[in-house]
Coordinates of C-alpha atoms in Angstrom, one line a residue:
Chain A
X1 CA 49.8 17.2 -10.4
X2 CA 48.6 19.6 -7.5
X3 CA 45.0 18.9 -6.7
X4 CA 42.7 20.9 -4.5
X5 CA 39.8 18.9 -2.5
X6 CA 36.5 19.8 -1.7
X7 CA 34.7 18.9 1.6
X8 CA 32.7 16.3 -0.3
X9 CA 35.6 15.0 -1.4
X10 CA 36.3 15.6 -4.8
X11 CA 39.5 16.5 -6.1
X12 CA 40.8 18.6 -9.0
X13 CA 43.7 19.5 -10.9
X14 CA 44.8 22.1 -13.0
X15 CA 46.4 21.4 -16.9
X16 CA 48.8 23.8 -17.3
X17 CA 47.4 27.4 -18.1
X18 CA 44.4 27.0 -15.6
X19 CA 42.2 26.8 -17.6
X20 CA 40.9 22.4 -17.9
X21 CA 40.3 21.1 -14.4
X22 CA 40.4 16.9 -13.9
X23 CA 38.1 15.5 -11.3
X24 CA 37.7 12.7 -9.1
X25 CA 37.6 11.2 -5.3
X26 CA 40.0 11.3 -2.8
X27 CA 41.2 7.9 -1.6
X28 CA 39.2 8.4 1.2
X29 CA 35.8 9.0 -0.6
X30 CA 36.8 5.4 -2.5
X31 CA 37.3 3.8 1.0
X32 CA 33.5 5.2 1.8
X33 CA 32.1 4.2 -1.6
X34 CA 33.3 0.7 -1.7
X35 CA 33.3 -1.8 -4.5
X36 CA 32.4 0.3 -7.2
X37 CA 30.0 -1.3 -9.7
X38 CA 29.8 1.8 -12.6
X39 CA 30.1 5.2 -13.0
X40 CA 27.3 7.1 -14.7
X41 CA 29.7 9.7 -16.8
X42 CA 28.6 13.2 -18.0
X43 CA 27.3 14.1 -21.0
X44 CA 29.9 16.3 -23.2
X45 CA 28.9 19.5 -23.7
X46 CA 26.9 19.3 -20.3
X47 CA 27.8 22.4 -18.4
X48 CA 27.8 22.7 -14.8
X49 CA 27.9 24.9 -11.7
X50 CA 30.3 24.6 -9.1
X51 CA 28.7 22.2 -6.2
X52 CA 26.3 20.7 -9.0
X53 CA 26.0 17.1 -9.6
X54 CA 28.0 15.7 -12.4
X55 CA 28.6 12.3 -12.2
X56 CA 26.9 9.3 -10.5
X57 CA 29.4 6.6 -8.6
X58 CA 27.0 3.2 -7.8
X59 CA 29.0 0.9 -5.5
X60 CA 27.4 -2.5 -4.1
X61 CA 26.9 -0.6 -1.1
X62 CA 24.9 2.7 -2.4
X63 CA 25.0 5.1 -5.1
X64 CA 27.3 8.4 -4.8
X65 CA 26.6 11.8 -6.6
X66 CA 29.7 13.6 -7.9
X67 CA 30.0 17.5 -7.4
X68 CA 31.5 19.3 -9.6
X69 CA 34.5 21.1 -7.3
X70 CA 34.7 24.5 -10.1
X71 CA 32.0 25.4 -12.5
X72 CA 32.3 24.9 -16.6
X73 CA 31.9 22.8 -18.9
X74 CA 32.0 18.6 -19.2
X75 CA 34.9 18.4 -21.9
X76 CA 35.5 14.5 -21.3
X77 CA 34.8 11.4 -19.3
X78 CA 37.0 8.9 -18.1
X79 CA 36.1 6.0 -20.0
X80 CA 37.8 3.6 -19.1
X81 CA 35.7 3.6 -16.1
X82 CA 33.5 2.0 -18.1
X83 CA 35.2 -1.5 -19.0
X84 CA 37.0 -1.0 -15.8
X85 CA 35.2 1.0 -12.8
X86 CA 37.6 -0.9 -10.3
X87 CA 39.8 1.6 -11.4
X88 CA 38.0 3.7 -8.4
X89 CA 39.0 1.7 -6.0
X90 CA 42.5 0.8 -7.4
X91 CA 44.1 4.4 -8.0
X92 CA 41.4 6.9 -7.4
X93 CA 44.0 10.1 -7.3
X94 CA 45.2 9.0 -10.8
X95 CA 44.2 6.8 -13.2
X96 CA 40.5 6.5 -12.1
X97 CA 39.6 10.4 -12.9
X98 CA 36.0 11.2 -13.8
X99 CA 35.6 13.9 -15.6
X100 CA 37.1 17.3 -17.3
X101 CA 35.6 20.6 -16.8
X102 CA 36.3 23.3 -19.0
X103 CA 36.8 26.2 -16.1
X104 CA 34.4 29.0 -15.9
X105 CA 35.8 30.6 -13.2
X106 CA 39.8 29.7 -12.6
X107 CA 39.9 31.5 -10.0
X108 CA 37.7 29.6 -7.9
X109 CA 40.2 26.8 -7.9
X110 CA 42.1 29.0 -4.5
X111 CA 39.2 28.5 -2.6
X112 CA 39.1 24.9 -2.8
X113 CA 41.2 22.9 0.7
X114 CA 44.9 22.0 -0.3
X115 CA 46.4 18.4 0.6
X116 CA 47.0 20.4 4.1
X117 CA 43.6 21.8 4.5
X118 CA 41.7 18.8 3.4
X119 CA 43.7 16.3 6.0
X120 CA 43.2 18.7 8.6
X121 CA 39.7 18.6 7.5
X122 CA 39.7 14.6 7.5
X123 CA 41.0 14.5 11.1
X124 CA 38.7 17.0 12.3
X125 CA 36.0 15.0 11.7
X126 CA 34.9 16.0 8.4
X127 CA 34.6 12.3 6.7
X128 CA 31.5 11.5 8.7
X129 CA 28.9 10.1 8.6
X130 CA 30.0 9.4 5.0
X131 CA 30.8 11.0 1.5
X132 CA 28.6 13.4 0.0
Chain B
X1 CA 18.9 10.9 18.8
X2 CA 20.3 9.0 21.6
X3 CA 24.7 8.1 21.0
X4 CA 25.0 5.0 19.2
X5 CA 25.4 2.0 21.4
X6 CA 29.3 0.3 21.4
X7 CA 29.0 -3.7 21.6
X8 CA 31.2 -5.9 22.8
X9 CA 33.0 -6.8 19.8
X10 CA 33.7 -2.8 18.8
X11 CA 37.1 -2.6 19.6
X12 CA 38.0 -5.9 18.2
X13 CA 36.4 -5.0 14.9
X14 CA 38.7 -1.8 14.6
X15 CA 41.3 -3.9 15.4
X16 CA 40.8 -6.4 12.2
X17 CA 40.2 -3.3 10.4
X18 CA 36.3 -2.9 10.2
X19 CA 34.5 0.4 9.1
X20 CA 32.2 0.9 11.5
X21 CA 28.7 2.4 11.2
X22 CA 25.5 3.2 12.8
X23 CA 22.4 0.5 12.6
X24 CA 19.2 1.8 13.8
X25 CA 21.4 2.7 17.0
X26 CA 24.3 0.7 17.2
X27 CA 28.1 1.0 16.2
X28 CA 28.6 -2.4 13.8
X29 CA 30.9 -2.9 10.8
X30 CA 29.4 -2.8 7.3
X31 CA 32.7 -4.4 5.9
X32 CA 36.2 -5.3 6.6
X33 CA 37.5 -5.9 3.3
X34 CA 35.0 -5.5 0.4
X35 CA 31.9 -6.3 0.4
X36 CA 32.2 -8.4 -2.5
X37 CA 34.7 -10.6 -1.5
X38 CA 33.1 -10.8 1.9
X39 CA 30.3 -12.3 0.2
X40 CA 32.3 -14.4 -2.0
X41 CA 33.7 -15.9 0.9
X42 CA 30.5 -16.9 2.6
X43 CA 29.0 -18.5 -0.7
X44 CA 32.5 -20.5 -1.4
X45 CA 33.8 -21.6 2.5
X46 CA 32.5 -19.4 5.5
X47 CA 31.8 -15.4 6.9
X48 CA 31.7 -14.7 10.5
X49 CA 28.7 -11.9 11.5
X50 CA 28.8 -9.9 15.1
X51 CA 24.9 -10.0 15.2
X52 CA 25.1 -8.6 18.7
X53 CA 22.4 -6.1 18.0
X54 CA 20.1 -8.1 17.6
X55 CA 17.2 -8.9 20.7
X56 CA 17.3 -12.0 22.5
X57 CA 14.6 -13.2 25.0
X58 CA 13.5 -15.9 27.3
X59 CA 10.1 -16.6 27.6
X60 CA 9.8 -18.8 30.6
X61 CA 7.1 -20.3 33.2
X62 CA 4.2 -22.7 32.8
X63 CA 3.0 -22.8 29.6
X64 CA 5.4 -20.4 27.8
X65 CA 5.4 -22.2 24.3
X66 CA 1.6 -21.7 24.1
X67 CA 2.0 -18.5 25.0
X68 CA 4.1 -17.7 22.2
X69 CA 2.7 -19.8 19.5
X70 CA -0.7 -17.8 20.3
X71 CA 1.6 -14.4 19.0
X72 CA 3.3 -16.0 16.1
X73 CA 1.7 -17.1 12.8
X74 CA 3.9 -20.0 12.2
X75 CA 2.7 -23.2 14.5
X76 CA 5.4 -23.5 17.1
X77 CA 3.9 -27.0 18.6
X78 CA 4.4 -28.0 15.9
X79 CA 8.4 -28.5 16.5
X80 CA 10.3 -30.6 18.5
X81 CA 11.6 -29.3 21.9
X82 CA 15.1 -28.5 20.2
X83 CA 14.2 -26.8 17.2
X84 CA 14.2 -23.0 15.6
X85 CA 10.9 -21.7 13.5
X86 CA 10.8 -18.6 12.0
X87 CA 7.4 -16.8 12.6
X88 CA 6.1 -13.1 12.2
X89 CA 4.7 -11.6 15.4
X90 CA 1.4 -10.3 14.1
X91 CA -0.7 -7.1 14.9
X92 CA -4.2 -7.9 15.1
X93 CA -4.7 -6.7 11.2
X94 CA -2.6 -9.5 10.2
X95 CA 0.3 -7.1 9.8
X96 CA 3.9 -7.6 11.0
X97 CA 5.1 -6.2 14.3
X98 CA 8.7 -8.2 13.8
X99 CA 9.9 -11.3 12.2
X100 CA 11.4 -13.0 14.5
X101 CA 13.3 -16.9 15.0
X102 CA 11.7 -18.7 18.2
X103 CA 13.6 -21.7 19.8
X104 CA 11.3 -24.1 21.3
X105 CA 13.5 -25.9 24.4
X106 CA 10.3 -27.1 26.4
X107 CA 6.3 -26.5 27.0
X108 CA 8.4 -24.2 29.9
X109 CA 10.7 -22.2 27.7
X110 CA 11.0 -20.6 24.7
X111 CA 14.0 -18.4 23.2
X112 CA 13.8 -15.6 20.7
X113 CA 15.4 -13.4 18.9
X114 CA 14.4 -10.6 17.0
X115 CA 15.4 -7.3 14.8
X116 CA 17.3 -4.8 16.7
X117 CA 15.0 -1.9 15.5
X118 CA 12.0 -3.7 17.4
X119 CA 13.7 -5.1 20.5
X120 CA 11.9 -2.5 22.7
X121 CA 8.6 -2.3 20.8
X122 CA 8.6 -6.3 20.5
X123 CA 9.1 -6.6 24.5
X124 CA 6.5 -4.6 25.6
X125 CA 3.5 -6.1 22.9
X126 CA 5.1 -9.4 24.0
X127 CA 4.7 -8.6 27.8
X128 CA 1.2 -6.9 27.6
X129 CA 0.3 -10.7 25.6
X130 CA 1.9 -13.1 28.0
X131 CA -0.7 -14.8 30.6
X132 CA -0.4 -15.0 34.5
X133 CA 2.8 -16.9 35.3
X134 CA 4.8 -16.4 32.0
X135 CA 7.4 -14.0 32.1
X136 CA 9.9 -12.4 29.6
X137 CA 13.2 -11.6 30.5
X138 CA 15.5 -9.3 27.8
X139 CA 19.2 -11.0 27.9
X140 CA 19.9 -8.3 25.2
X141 CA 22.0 -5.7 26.9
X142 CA 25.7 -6.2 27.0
X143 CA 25.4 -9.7 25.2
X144 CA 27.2 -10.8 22.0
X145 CA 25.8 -12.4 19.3
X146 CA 27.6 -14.2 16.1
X147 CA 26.6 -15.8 12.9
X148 CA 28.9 -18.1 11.3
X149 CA 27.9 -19.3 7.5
X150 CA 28.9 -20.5 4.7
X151 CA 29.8 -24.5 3.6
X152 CA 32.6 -24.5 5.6
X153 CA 30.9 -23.5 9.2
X154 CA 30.6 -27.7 9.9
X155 CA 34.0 -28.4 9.6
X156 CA 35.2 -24.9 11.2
X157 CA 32.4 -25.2 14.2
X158 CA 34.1 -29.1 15.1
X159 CA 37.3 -28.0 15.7
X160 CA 36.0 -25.1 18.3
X161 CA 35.4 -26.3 22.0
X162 CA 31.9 -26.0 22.4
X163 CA 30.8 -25.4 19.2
X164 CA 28.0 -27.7 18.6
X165 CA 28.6 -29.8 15.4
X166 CA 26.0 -32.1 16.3
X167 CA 23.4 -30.3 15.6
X168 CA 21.0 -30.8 12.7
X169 CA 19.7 -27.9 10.3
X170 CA 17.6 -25.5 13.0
X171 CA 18.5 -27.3 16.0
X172 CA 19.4 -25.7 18.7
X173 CA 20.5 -26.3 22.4
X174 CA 21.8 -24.1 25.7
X175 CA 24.9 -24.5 27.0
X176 CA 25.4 -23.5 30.1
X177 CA 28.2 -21.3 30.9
X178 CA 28.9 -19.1 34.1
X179 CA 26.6 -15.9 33.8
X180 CA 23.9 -17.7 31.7
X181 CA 23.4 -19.8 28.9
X182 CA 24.8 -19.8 25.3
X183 CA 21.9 -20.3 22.8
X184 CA 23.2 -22.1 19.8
X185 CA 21.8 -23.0 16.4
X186 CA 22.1 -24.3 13.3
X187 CA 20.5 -21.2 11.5
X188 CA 21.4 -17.5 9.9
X189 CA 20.2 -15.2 7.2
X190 CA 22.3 -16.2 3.9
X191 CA 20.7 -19.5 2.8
X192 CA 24.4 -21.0 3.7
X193 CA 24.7 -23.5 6.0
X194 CA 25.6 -21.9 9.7
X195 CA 25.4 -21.6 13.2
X196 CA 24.5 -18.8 15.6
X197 CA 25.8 -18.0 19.0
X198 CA 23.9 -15.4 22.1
X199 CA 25.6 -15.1 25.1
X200 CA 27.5 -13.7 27.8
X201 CA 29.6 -11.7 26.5
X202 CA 33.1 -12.7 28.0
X203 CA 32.3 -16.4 27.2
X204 CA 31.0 -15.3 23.8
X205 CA 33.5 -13.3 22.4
X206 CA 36.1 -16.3 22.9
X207 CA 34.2 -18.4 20.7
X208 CA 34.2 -15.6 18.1
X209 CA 38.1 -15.4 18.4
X210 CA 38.4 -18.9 18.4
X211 CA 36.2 -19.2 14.9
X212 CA 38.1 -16.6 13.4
X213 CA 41.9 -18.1 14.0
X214 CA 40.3 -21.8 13.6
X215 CA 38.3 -20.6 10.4
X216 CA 41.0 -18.7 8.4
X217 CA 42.9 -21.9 6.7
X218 CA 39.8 -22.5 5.7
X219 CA 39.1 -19.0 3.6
X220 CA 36.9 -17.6 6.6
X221 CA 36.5 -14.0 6.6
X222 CA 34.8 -11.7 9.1
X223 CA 31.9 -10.0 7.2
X224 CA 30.0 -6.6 8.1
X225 CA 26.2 -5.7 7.3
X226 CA 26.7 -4.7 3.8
X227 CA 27.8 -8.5 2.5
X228 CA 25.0 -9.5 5.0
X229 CA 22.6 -7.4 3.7
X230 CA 23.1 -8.8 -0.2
X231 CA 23.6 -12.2 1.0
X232 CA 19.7 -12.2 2.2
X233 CA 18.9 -10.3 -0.4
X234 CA 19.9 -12.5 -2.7
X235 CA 18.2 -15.2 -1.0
X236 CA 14.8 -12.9 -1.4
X237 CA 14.3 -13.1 2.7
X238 CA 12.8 -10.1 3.6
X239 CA 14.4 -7.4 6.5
X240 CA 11.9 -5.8 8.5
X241 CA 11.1 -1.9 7.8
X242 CA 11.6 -2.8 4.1
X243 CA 9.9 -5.7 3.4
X244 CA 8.0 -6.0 6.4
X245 CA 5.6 -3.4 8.2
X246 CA 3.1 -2.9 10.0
X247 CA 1.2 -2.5 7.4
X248 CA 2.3 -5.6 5.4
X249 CA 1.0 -9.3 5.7
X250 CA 3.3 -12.5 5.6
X251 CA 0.8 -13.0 2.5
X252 CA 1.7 -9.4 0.8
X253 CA 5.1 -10.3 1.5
X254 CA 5.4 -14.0 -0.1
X255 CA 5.7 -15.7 3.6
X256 CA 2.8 -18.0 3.3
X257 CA 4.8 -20.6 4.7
X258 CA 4.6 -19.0 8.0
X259 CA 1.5 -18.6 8.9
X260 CA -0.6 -21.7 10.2
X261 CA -3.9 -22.6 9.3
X262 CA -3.5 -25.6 11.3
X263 CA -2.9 -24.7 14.8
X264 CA -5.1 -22.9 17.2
X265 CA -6.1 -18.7 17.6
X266 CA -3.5 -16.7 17.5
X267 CA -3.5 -12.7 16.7
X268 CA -4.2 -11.5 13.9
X269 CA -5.5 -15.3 12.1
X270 CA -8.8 -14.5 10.9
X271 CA -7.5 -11.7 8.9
X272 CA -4.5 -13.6 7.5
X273 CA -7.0 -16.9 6.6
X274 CA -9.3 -14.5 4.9
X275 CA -6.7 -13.0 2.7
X276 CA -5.6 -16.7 2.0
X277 CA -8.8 -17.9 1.1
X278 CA -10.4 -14.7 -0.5
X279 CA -7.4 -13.1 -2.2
X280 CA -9.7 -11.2 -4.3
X281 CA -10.7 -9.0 -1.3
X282 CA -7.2 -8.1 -0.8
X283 CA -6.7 -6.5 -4.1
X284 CA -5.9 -2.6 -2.3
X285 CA -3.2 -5.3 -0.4
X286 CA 0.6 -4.8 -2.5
X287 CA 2.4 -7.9 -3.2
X288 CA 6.2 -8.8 -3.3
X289 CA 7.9 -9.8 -6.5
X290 CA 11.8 -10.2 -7.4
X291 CA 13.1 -9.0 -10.7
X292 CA 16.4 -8.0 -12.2
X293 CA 16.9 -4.7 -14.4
X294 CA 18.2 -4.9 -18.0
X295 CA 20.9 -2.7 -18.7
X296 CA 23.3 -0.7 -16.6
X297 CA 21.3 0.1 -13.3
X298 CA 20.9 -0.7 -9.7
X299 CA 18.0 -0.1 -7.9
X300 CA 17.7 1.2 -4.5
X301 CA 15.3 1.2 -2.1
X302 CA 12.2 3.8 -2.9
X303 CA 12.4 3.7 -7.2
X304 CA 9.7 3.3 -8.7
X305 CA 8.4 0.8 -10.6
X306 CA 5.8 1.6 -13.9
X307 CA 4.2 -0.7 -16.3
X308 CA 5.0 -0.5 -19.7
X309 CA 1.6 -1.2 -21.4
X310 CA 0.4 1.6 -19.2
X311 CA 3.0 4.1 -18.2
X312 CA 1.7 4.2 -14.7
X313 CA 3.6 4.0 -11.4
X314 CA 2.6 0.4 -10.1
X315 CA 5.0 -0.3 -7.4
X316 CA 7.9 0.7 -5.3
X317 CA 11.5 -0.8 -5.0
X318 CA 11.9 -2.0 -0.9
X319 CA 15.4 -3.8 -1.7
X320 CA 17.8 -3.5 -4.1
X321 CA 21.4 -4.1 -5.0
X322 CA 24.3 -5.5 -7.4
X323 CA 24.5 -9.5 -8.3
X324 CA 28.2 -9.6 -8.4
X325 CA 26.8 -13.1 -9.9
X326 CA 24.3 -12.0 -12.5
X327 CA 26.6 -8.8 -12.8
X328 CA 23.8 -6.7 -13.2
X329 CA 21.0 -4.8 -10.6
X330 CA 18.3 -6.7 -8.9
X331 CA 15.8 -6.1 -5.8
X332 CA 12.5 -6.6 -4.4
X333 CA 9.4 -4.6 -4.5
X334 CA 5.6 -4.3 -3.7
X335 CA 3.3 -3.5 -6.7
X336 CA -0.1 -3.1 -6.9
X337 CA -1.5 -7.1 -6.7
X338 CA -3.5 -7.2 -10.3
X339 CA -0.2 -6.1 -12.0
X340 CA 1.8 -8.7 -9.8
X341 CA 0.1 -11.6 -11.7
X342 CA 1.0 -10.1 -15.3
X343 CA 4.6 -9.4 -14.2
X344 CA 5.2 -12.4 -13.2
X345 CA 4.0 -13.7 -16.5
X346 CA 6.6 -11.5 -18.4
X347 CA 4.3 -8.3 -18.6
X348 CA 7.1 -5.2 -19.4
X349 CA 7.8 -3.0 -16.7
X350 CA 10.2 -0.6 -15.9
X351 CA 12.5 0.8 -12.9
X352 CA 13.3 4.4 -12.3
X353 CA 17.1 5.0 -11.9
X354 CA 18.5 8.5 -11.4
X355 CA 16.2 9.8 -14.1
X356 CA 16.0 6.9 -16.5
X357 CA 13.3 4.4 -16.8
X358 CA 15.7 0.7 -17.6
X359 CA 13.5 -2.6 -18.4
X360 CA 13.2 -5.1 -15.7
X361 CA 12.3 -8.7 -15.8
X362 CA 10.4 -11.2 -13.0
X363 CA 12.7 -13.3 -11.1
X364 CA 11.6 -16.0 -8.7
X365 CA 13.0 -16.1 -5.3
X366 CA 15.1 -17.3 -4.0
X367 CA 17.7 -15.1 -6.6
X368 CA 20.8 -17.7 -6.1
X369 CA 18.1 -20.6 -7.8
X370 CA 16.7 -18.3 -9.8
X371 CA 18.3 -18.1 -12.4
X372 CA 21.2 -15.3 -11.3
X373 CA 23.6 -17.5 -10.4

């Protein structure tokens, strides 16, 4: 799946017609986060605007808020994050989604950083001091 | 903000893969591998610490361990010439200016080392205390300074040239090396048993590299801050700026045990003895208590704590983390000193937690005996 990253890095991807976005944290984010201890999921139904906090990542070193990378509406949680938050850590870019958004606005998914834009952002600097 | 200070160890810790962050100031790792197993590994065989941040000083000339024991609260006379005590340099309210480990050698000389977020404020309330012929002298700058703990540090320590095995729990001796002394001891921060290393740091940073090859067979891993940090925490010792202030007593903060009423003046004692013998005039003073939440929560540093009878905010979280043990949240915190003695006794309370209010329960400290583990 194509993802697009945000500069807190998030990551989303697309379902087919544009219009269900899947969210989580770039490998990079999980490296920041640690040892993650459980993920504080959305409600269903919650609805969101794009940059809000959606989800809640508490690793044994702090706890993380989640921004949502594309406004709408929380349509499902991941969880098996809940009987397995490891999962975070272990394959952050697949398996250990977060959460799915119902799109408000598909368009805004072409302003978000491609793999491209977000390493050149990662090189340039832009992990530090940490995620979020 | 002044640039974060590079130690000696920094390019060997990005070597062995360390993510490195900034401490009140200087560039250290906060883990290696996870901070889990980092911990793990100190509880079960051994951790190695850089600690290089932290202050080291000699207090030397005629009379220097009187001089000292008249700042600290704990009785330093009181030890043999060869022996650690930890003692909390007191302001003259009783509160705590540092906590800090001082290493008694003779009536002549005394080292200590404190918290790298006092070193400067420490050396200059030390120096302005210190009578006619006692001098301090900071060996801090460009030193290194290691911690290794765990069960395995006295078989891992024998095998290292130099390394001391012979001494007993808080001894410590110098060794003399070209550019100084190393100060070594049989102490640390973890509740493991360990030793700790201050030196030069050429001469140093061998031994380091010599623990680390020696000490792998034997399940050693280096560890950063964030195992160190649950490692004391779990052990309830308190880290200055959270648990301790300027504000805070050894009494407010459960360190009774190191404050003398035996020995002679020192700053800040009629204060302290008063709140030990007339608690009740203390009541405005907070006290420390450990608990653990109940449910799916961790607490961090700044929640606050309510009673459940009452509703009302009643204390605030200074510590708090994840048991991998207990697998659940657990932490330290200073609440108001009438509801201390009906916590402990099982009174309800809750923790604030991203919006949600999650039971908690009293725990004695240390955690690891406690009942966690």
């Amino acid at each position: 799946m194509e993802k697009r990253y945000t500069q807190t890095h998030e990551w989303i991807g697309l379902n087919d017609d544009g219009t269900e976005g899947t969210v989580g944290i770039t490998d990079f984010a999980q490296k920041e986060v640690t040892d993650v201890v459980f993920v504080e999921l959305p409600k269903i139904g919650k609805k969101v605007p794009r940059g809000g906090e959606t989800a809640i990542i508490e690793s044994v070193k702090a706890a993380f808020s989640i921004y949502a990378p594309m406004g709408g509406e929380v349509i499902a949680g991941n969880q098996e994050l809940d009987s397995n938050p490891a999962l975070l850590n272990q394959d952050p870019l697949g398996r250990g989604w977060i959460f799915r958004l119902k799109l408000d606005n598909p368009g805004e998914y072409s302003s978000l950083m491609d793999e491209k834009a977000y390493n050149a952002y990662l090189s340039d600097g832009g992990g530090q001091p940490g995620h979020g | 903000m002044n640039n974060p200070v590079s130690l000696p160890l920094d390019s060997l810790h990005k070597e062995m893969g360390g993510h490195i962050t900034d401490f009140h100031g200087f560039l250290l790792p906060v883990r290696f591998s996870s901070i889990t197993a980092e911990r793990q590994s100190v509880r079960d065989c051994a951790g190695l610490f850089d600690i290089s941040h932290m202050g080291r000083f000699v207090i030397k000339g005629k009379g220097a361990a009187a001089a000292v024991n008249h700042l600290v609260t704990s009785n330093l006379l009181a030890v043999s010439p060869g022996k650690a005590l930890y003692g909390i340099l007191s302001n003259p309210s009783g509160g705590a200016i540092d906590d800090i480990m001082a290493y008694r050698f003779s009536d002549d000389r005394v080292d200590l080392v404190v918290n790298a977020s006092n070193r400067e404020a420490d050396k200059k309330w030390i120096e302005e205390h210190l009578p006619k012929g006692v001098s301090l002298e900071d060996l801090s700058p460009g030193h290194v300074g290691f911690a290794l703990q765990g069960p395995k540090s006295a078989e891992i320590v024998a095998l290292v040239e130099s390394g001391a095995p012979e001494l007993s729990r808080r001894g410590a001796l110098l060794l003399p090396v070209s550019g100084g002394d190393i100060l070594i001891s049989r102490t640390g921060y973890t509740g493991e048993d360990g030793w700790e290393f201050f030196g030069p740091a050429e001469q140093v940073s061998r031994i380091y590299r010599q623990i680390c090859s020696v000490g792998a067979p034997f399940g050693l891993k280096p560890c950063g801050l964030g195992a160190r940090d649950l490692l004391r925490l779990e052990m309830g010792y308190p880290l200055y700026g959270q648990e301790l202030t300027p504000e805070t007593t050894p009494f407010d903060a459960g360190l009774g045990f190191a404050v003398s009423s035996k020995k002679g003046d020192f700053i800040g004692r009629n204060l302290l003895l008063d709140e030990q013998g007339n608690p009740i005039h203390y009541e405005d003073h907070r006290l420390l208590v450990g608990f653990s939440v109940q449910g799916r929560g961790i607490p961090r540093t700044d929640c606050a704590i309510s009673s459940a009878s009452t509703g009302k905010v009643t204390g605030t979280v200074t510590s708090g983390g994840y048991s991998p043990a207990a697998g659940g949240g657990f932490g330290l915190a200073y609440v108001d000193r009438p509801f201390a003695e009906d916590f402990a006794l099982g009174a309800p309370a809750y923790v604030r937690i991203h919006d949600q209010s999650l039971p908690i329960v009293f725990r004695t400290r240390p955690f690891v005996q406690g009942g966690l583990i």
